[in-house]
XYZ file of C-alpha atoms in Angstrom:
538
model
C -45.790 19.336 34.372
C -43.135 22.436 33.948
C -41.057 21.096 36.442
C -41.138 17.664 35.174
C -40.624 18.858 31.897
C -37.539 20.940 32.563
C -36.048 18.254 35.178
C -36.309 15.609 32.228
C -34.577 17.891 30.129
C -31.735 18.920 32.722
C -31.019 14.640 32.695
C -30.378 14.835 28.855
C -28.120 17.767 29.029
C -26.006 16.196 31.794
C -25.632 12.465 29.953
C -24.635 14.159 26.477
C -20.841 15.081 26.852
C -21.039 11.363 27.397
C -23.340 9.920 24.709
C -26.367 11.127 22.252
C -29.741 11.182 23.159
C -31.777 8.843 21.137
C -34.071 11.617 19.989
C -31.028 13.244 18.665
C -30.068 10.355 16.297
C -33.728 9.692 15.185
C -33.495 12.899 13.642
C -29.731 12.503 12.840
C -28.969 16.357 14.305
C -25.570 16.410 15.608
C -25.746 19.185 18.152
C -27.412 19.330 21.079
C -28.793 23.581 21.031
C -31.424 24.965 21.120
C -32.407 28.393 19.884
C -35.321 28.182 22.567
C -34.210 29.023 26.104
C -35.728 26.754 28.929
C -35.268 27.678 32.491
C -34.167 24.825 35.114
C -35.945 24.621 38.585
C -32.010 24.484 40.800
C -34.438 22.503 43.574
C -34.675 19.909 41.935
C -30.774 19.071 41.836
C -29.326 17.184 44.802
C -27.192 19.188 47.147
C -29.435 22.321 45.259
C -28.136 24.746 48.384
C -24.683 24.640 46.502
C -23.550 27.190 44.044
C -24.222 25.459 40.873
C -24.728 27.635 37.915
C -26.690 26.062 35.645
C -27.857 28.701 33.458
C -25.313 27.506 30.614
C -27.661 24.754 29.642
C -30.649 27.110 29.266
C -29.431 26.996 24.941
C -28.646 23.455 24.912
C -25.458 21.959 25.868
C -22.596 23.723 26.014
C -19.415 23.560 24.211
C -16.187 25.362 26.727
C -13.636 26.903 25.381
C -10.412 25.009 25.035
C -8.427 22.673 22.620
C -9.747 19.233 22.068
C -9.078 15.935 19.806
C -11.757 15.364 17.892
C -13.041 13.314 14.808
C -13.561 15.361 11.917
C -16.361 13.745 9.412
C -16.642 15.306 6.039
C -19.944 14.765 4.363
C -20.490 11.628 6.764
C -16.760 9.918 5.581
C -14.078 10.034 8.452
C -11.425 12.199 7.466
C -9.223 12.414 10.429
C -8.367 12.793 14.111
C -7.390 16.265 14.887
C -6.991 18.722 17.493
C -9.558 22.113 17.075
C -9.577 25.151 19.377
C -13.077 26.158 20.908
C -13.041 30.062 21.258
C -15.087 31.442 23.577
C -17.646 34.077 21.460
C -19.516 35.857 24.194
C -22.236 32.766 24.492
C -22.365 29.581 26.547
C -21.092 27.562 23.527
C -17.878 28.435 22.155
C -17.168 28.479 18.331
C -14.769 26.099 16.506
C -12.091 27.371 14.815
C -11.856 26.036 11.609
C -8.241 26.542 9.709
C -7.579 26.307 6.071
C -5.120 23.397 7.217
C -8.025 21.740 8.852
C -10.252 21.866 5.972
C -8.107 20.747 3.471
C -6.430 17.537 5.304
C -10.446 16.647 5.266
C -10.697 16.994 1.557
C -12.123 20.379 1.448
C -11.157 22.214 -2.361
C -9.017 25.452 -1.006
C -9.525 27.052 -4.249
C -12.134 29.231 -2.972
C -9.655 30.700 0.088
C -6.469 30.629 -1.552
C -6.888 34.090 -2.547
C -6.996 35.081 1.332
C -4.707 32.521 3.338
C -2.348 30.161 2.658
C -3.419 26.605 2.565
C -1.226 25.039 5.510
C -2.467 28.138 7.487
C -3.303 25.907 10.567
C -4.282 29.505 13.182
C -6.555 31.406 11.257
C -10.406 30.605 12.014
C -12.108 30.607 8.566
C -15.967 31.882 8.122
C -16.368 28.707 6.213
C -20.050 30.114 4.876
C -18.321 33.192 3.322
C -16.266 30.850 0.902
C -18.176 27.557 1.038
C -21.840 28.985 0.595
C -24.384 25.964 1.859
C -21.748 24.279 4.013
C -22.482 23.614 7.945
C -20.130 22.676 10.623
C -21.695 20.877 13.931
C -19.853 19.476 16.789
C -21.040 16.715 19.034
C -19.482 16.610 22.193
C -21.194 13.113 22.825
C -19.318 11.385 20.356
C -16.311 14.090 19.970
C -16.712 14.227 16.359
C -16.967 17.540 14.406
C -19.242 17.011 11.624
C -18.443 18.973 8.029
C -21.049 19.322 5.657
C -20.286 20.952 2.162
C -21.932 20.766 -1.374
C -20.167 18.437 -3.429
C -18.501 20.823 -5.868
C -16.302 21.858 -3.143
C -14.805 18.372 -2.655
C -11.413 17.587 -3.693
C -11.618 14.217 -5.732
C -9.404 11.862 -3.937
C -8.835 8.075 -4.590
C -10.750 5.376 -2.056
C -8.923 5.024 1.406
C -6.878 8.465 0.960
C -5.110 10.506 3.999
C -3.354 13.819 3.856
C 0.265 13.014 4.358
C 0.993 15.670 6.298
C -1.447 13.412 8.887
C 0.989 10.358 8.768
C 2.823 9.597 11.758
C 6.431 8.121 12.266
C 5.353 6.544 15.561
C 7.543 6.045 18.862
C 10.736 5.479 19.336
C 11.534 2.171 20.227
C 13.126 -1.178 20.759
C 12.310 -4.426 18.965
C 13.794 -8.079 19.818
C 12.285 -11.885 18.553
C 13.495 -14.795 18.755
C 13.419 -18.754 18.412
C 15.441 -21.468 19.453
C 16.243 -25.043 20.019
C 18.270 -27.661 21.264
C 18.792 -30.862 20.451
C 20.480 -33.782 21.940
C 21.565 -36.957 20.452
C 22.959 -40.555 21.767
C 23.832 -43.153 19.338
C 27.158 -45.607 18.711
C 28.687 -44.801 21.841
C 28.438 -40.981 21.269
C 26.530 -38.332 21.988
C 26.157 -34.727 20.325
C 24.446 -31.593 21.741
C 23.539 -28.213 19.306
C 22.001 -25.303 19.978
C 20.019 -22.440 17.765
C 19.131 -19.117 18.584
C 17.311 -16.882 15.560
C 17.791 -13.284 16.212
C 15.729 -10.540 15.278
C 16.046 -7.094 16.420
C 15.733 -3.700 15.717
C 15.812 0.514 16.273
C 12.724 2.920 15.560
C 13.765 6.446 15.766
C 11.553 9.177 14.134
C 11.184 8.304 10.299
C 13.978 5.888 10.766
C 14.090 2.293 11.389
C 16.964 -0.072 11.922
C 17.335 -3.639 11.726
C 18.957 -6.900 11.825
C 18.954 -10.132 11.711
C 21.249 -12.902 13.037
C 21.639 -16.778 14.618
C 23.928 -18.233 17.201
C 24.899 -21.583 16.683
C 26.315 -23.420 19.457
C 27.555 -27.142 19.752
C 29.832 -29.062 22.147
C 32.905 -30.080 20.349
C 33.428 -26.455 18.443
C 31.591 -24.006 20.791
C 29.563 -21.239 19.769
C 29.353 -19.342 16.825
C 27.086 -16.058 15.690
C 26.344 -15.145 12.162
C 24.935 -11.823 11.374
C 22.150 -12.459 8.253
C 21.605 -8.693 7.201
C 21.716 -5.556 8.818
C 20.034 -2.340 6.942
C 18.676 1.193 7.778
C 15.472 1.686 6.505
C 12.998 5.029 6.290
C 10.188 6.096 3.810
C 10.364 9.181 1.360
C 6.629 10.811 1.729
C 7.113 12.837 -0.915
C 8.171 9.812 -3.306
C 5.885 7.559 -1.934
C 8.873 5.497 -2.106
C 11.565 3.412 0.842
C 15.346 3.934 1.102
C 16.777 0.776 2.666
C 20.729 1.305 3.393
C 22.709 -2.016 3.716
C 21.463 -5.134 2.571
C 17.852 -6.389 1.015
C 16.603 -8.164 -1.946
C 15.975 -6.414 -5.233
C 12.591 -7.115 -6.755
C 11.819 -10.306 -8.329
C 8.987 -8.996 -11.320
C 11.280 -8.040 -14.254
C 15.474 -9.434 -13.570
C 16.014 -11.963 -11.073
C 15.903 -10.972 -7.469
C 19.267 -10.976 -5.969
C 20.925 -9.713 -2.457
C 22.706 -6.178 -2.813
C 24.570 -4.566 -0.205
C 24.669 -0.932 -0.639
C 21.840 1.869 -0.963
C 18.462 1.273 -2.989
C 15.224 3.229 -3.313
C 12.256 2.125 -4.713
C 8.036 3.120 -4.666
C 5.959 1.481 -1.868
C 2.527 0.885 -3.408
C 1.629 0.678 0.654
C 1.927 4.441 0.547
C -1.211 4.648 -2.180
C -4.579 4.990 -1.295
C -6.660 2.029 -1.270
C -8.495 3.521 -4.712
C -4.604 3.896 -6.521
C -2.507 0.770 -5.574
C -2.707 -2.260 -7.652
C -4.397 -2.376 -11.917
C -7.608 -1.463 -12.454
C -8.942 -0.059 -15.174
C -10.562 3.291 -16.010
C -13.949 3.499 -17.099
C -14.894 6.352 -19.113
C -18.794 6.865 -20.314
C -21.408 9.780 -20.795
C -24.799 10.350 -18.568
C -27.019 12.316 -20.234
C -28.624 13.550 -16.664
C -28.294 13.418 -13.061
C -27.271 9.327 -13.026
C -26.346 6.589 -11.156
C -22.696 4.749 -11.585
C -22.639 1.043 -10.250
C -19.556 -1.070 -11.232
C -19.902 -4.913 -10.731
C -17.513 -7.591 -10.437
C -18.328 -11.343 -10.564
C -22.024 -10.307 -9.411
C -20.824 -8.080 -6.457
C -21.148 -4.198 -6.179
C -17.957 -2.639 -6.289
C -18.301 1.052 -7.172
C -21.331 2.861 -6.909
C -21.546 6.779 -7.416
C -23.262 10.202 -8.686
C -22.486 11.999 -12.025
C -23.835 14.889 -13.401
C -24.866 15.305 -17.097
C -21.908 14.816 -19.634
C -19.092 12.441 -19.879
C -17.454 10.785 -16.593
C -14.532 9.462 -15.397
C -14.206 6.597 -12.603
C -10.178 6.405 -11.928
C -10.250 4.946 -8.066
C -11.990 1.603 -8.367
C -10.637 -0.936 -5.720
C -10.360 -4.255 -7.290
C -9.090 -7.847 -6.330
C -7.166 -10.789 -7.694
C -6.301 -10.904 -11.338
C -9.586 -9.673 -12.006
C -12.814 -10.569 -13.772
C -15.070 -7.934 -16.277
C -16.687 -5.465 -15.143
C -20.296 -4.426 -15.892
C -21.171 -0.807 -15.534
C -24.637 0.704 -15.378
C -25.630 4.086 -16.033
C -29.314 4.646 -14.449
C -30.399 7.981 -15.138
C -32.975 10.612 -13.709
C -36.188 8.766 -15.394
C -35.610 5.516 -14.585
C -33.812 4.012 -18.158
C -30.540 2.068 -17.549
C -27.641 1.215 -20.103
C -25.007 -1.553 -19.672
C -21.481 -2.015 -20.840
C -18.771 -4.285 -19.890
C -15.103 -3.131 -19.547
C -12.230 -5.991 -19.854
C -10.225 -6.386 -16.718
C -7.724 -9.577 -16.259
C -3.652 -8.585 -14.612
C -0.504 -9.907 -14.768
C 2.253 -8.507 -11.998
C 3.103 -6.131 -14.309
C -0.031 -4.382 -15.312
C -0.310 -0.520 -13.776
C -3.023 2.110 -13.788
C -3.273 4.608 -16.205
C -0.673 7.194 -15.348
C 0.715 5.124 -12.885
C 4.648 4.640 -12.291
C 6.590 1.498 -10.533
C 10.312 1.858 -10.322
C 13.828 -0.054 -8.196
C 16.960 1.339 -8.302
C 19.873 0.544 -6.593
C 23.844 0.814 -6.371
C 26.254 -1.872 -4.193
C 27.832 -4.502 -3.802
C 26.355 -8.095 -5.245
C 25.724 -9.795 -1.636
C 26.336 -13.536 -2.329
C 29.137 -14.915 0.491
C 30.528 -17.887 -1.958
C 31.712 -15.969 -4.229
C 35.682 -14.833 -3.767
C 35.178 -11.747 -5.257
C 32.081 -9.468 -5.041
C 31.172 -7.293 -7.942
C 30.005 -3.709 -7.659
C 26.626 -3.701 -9.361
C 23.566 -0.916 -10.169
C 20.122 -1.658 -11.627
C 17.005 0.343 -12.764
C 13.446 -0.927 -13.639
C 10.530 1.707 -14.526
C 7.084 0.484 -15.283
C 4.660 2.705 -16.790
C 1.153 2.754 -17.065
C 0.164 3.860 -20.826
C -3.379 3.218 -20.724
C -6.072 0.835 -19.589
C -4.413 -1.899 -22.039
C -0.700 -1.343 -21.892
C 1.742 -0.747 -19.351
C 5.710 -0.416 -21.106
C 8.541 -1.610 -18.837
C 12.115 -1.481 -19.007
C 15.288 -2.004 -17.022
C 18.707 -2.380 -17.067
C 21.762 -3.837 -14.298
C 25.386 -3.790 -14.402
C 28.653 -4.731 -12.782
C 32.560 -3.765 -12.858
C 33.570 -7.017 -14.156
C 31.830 -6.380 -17.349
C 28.511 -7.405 -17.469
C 25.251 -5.405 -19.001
C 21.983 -6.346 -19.605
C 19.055 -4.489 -21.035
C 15.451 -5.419 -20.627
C 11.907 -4.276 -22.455
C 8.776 -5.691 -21.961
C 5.044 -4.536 -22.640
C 1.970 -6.087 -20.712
C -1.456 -5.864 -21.737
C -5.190 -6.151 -20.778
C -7.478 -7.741 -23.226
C -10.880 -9.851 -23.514
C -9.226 -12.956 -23.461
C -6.979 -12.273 -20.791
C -3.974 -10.269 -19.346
C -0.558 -10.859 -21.159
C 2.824 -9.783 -20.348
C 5.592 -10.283 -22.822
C 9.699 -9.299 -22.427
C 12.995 -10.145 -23.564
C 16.645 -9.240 -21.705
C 19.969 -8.718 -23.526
C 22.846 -9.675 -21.741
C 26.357 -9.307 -22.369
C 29.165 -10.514 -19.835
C 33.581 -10.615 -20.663
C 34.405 -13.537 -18.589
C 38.307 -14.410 -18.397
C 39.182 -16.760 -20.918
C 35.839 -17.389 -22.288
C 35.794 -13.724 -24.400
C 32.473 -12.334 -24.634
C 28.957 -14.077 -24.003
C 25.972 -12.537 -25.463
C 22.229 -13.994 -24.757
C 18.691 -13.379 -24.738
C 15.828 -14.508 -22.168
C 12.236 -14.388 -23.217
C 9.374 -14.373 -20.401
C 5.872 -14.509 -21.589
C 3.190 -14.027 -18.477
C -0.553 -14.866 -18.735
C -3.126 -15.065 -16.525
C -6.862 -15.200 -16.826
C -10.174 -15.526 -14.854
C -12.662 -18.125 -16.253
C -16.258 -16.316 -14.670
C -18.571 -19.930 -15.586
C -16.735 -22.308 -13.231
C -14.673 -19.106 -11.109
C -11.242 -20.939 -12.323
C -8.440 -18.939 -12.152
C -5.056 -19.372 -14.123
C -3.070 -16.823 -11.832
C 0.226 -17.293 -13.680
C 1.095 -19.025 -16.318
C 5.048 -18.140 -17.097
C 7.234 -19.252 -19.902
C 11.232 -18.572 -20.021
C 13.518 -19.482 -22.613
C 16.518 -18.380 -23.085
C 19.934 -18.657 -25.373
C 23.003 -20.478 -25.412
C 24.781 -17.447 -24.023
C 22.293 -15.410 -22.147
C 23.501 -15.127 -18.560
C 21.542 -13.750 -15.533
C 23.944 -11.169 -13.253
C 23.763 -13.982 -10.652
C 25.423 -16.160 -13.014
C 27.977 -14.043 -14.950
C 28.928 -13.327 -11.242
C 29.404 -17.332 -10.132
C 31.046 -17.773 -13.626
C 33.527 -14.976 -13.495
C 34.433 -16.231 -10.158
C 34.623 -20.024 -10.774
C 36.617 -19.729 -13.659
C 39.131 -16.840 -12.166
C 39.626 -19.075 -8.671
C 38.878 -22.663 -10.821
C 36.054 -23.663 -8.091
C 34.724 -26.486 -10.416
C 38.371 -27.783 -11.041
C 38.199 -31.524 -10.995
C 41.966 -31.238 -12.395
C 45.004 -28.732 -11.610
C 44.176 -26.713 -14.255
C 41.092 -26.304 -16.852
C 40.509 -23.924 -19.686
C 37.887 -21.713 -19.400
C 35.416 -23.390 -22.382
C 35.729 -26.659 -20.044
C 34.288 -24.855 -17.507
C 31.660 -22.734 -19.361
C 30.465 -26.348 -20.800
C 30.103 -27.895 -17.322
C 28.712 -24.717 -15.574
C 24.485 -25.225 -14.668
C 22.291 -22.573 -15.595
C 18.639 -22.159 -16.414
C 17.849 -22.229 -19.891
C 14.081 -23.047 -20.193
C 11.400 -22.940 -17.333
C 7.383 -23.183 -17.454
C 5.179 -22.257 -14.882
C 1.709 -22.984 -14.282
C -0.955 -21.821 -11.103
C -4.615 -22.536 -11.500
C -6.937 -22.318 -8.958
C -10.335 -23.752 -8.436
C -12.748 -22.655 -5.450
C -14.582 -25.453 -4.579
C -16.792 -23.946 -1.642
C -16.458 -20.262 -1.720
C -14.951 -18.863 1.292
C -14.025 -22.008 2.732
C -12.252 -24.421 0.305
C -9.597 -24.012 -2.804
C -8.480 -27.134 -4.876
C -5.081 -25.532 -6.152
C -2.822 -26.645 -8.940
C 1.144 -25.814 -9.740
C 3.572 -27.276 -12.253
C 6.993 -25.927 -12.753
C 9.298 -27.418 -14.773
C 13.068 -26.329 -15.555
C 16.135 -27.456 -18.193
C 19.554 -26.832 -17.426
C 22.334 -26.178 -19.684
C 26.005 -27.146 -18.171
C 26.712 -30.592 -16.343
C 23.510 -32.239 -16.109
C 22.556 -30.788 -19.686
């Protein structure tokens, strides 16, 4: 029965640098050791006349020495992928070395060290017991994962879905290429006429940098071919910003001043960059446990949030919400059983932030917009700001050399009845011959989710705006159609003739709603729009 005993024993140790034994994960230990020797009968083993030294497995399976990639697990959560050095210790299974640049990328508080190393100290091999009393470290070489265990008062708090930037990665270098195309051939009244397209879509990665562009080739029979290059633009993220420089051409963002094409250099935050817990509105939800309790957040009758506080007031600042939102309904369950319930008002608009949290564009160039003779230089700036769980401020402003300013401020807010968002623009544009123009626009955003029947009014947008109030797009075409007379049905007209006949939006309404009609499968959507212009068709 010794034999048998041992030889069943010598199987496990040989499969585990390749999986876990089941009796391992019944009891959810993560190393295969042994603090019990057990001696191995070498006649058993095929081919036993070889020198095989299996004495390493007396304690367990063994660990060598040498640098491996290996998932690191704090407190059961993935952390990250990461190469550790095994150091051999004078015992079959070499010991991890475990750097203070290590630990912290996981989430580890380096509080307690900081007094001894620095932080990104990624060579020195910590004693984590000695400043982390009660945490363990085990590695399983079945499933290459090194396993961190630490009491939870050493754990940084870190939004949902967070990663240690110094872990991001540009990627490799390379080339990118797409395309379409089509031909098309036609016969008809004695002639015939043959076009081609070709969409182009190509592109440079290189380290943080990535360039590309985007073009067509039009060909045709009677006038040859013809290429037209769409955009072109350099492109790389700032980590410590959490923000993208684009250099060339792109759109500006669409949620406070009209979007419009700039060619020059622009910056602006990346809400890609945030963890999962940070991007997008969601309120913070703020209450007192008078014991050890339990946190759960629900949304439309689904679990969202669920967590530990100790006794005192809390703070829950990383919820992970979605869509424009529906109330939440928190429950504080503490040590003896009792519950409490509140409900915390959540609906968004575009323009709602977190607490704290920042949004911003800026930009400097040249107004991209090929039918215009002459091309402004223009510059813009939008900040949003996150003031607390019911308002977020905004403002923004844009320019151009040929004398046009606007000004914008704007204030959006959560409430019980829904999410609003409310601004007004100033503009003020010296077009030739027309003197100065001066104008205000007025947006007012609302959008709300109806729990009962699941209805949602996603956005419901209303714009009017003055006699005078001119977008940059427009003060742009103006300037330019009354300087080069593009609307001239005549030699000559003044510049009032023009104004008068020139189209431009002065009220628009728009309204989404949305109706599920079998949940996960089905939507019956709704969406009016409608627009006045002022000029010609007036």
């Amino acid at each position: 029965m010794l034999f048998q005993r041992s030889l069943l024993c010598l199987t496990i140790g040989a499969a585990l640098p390749f999986s876990v034994s089941a009796a391992n994960s019944a009891a959810e230990k993560t190393v295969v050791e042994s603090d019990e020797a057990v001696e191995f009968n070498e006649q058993f083993l095929l081919n036993s006349s070889a020198n095989i030294d299996i004495s390493r497995y007396a304690y367990g399976n063994p660990v060598l020495a040498g640098t491996y990639r290996v998932k690191v697990n704090l407190n059961n959560a993935l952390k990250s992928t990461s190469e550790i050095t095994f150091n051999e210790n004078g015992t079959p299974r070499a010991s991890a070395c475990l750097t203070p640049l290590l630990l912290t990328q996981a989430g580890v508080d380096p509080a307690a060290m900081r007094d001894d190393v620095e932080v990104d100290d990624n060579t020195t091999c910590l004693d984590i017991k000695k400043y982390y009393p009660g945490a363990t470290a085990n590695y399983d070489s079945g499933k290459q994962a090194m396993d961190l265990n630490f009491p939870q008062i050493y754990i940084l708090k870190r939004p949902a879905g967070y990663v240690d930037p110094s872990l991001w990665e540009d990627g490799v270098p390379a080339a990118i290429v797409s395309y379409d195309m089509n031909a098309w051939h036609s016969e008809g009244n004695g002639t015939t006429s043959d076009t081609a397209y070709v969409g182009l879509r190509y592109g440079l990665n290189m380290g943080p940098w990535r360039l590309r562009s985007r073009g067509s080739l039009n060909w045709n029979k009677d006038t040859g071919s013809e290429y037209n290059n769409q955009d072109v633009y350099l492109q790389r993220d700032i980590t410590a910003l959490k923000a993208q420089m684009v250099i060339g051409d792109s759109y500006t963002r669409g949620d406070a001043f009209d979007s419009f094409s700039l060619s020059g250099i622009r910056m602006y935050n990346d809400d890609r960059m945030l963890p999962m817990g940070s991007s997008n509105y969601a309120p913070v939800i703020r209450g007192v446990a008078n014991s050890n309790a339990k946190v759960t957040v629900m949304q439309s009758g689904n679990k969202i949030y669920e967590t530990t506080v100790p006794p005192g007031a809390f703070e829950i600042n990383d919820l992970s919400t979605t869509g424009y939102g529906n109330d939440l309904l928190v429950t504080v369950e503490e040590a003896d059983g009792s519950k409490r319930s509140f409900t915390v008002p959540f609906s968004s608009v575009t323009q709602m932030l977190r607490p704290g949290a920042t949004r911003w564009d800026i930009g400097v160039g040249e107004l991209n917009d090929d039918s215009l003779h002459d091309k402004p230089q223009v510059g813009y700036a939008q900040f949003y700001y996150g003031l607390n769980n019911t308002f977020t401020g905004y403002i923004g402003a844009q320019y151009t050399d040929m004398n046009f300013y606007a000004g914008l401020l704007g204030l959006a807010m959560n409430t019980g009845i829904g999410a609003f968002a409310f601004d007004v623009t100033q503009s003020h544009a010296s077009i030739d011959d027309l003197g100065t123009l001066s104008g205000q626009s007025y947006r007012l955003t609302y959008s709300k989710m109806i729990e009962a029947t699941n209805t949602s009014f996603n956005v419901a947008a209303y714009r009017f705006s003055t006699e005078d109030y001119l977008s940059l797009n427009d003060a742009a075409s103006l300037q330019d159609s009354v300087k080069h007379q593009q609307y001239a049905q005549q030699s000559y007209r003044s510049g009032d003739e023009l104004y008068d006949d020139y189209q431009r939006t002065k009220n628009q309404v728009q309204i989404s709603i949305n109706q599920p009609l079998n949940p996960g499968r089905n939507n019956l959507g709704l969406c009016v729009c409608q627009r006045n212009m002022a000029g010609l068709l007036e």
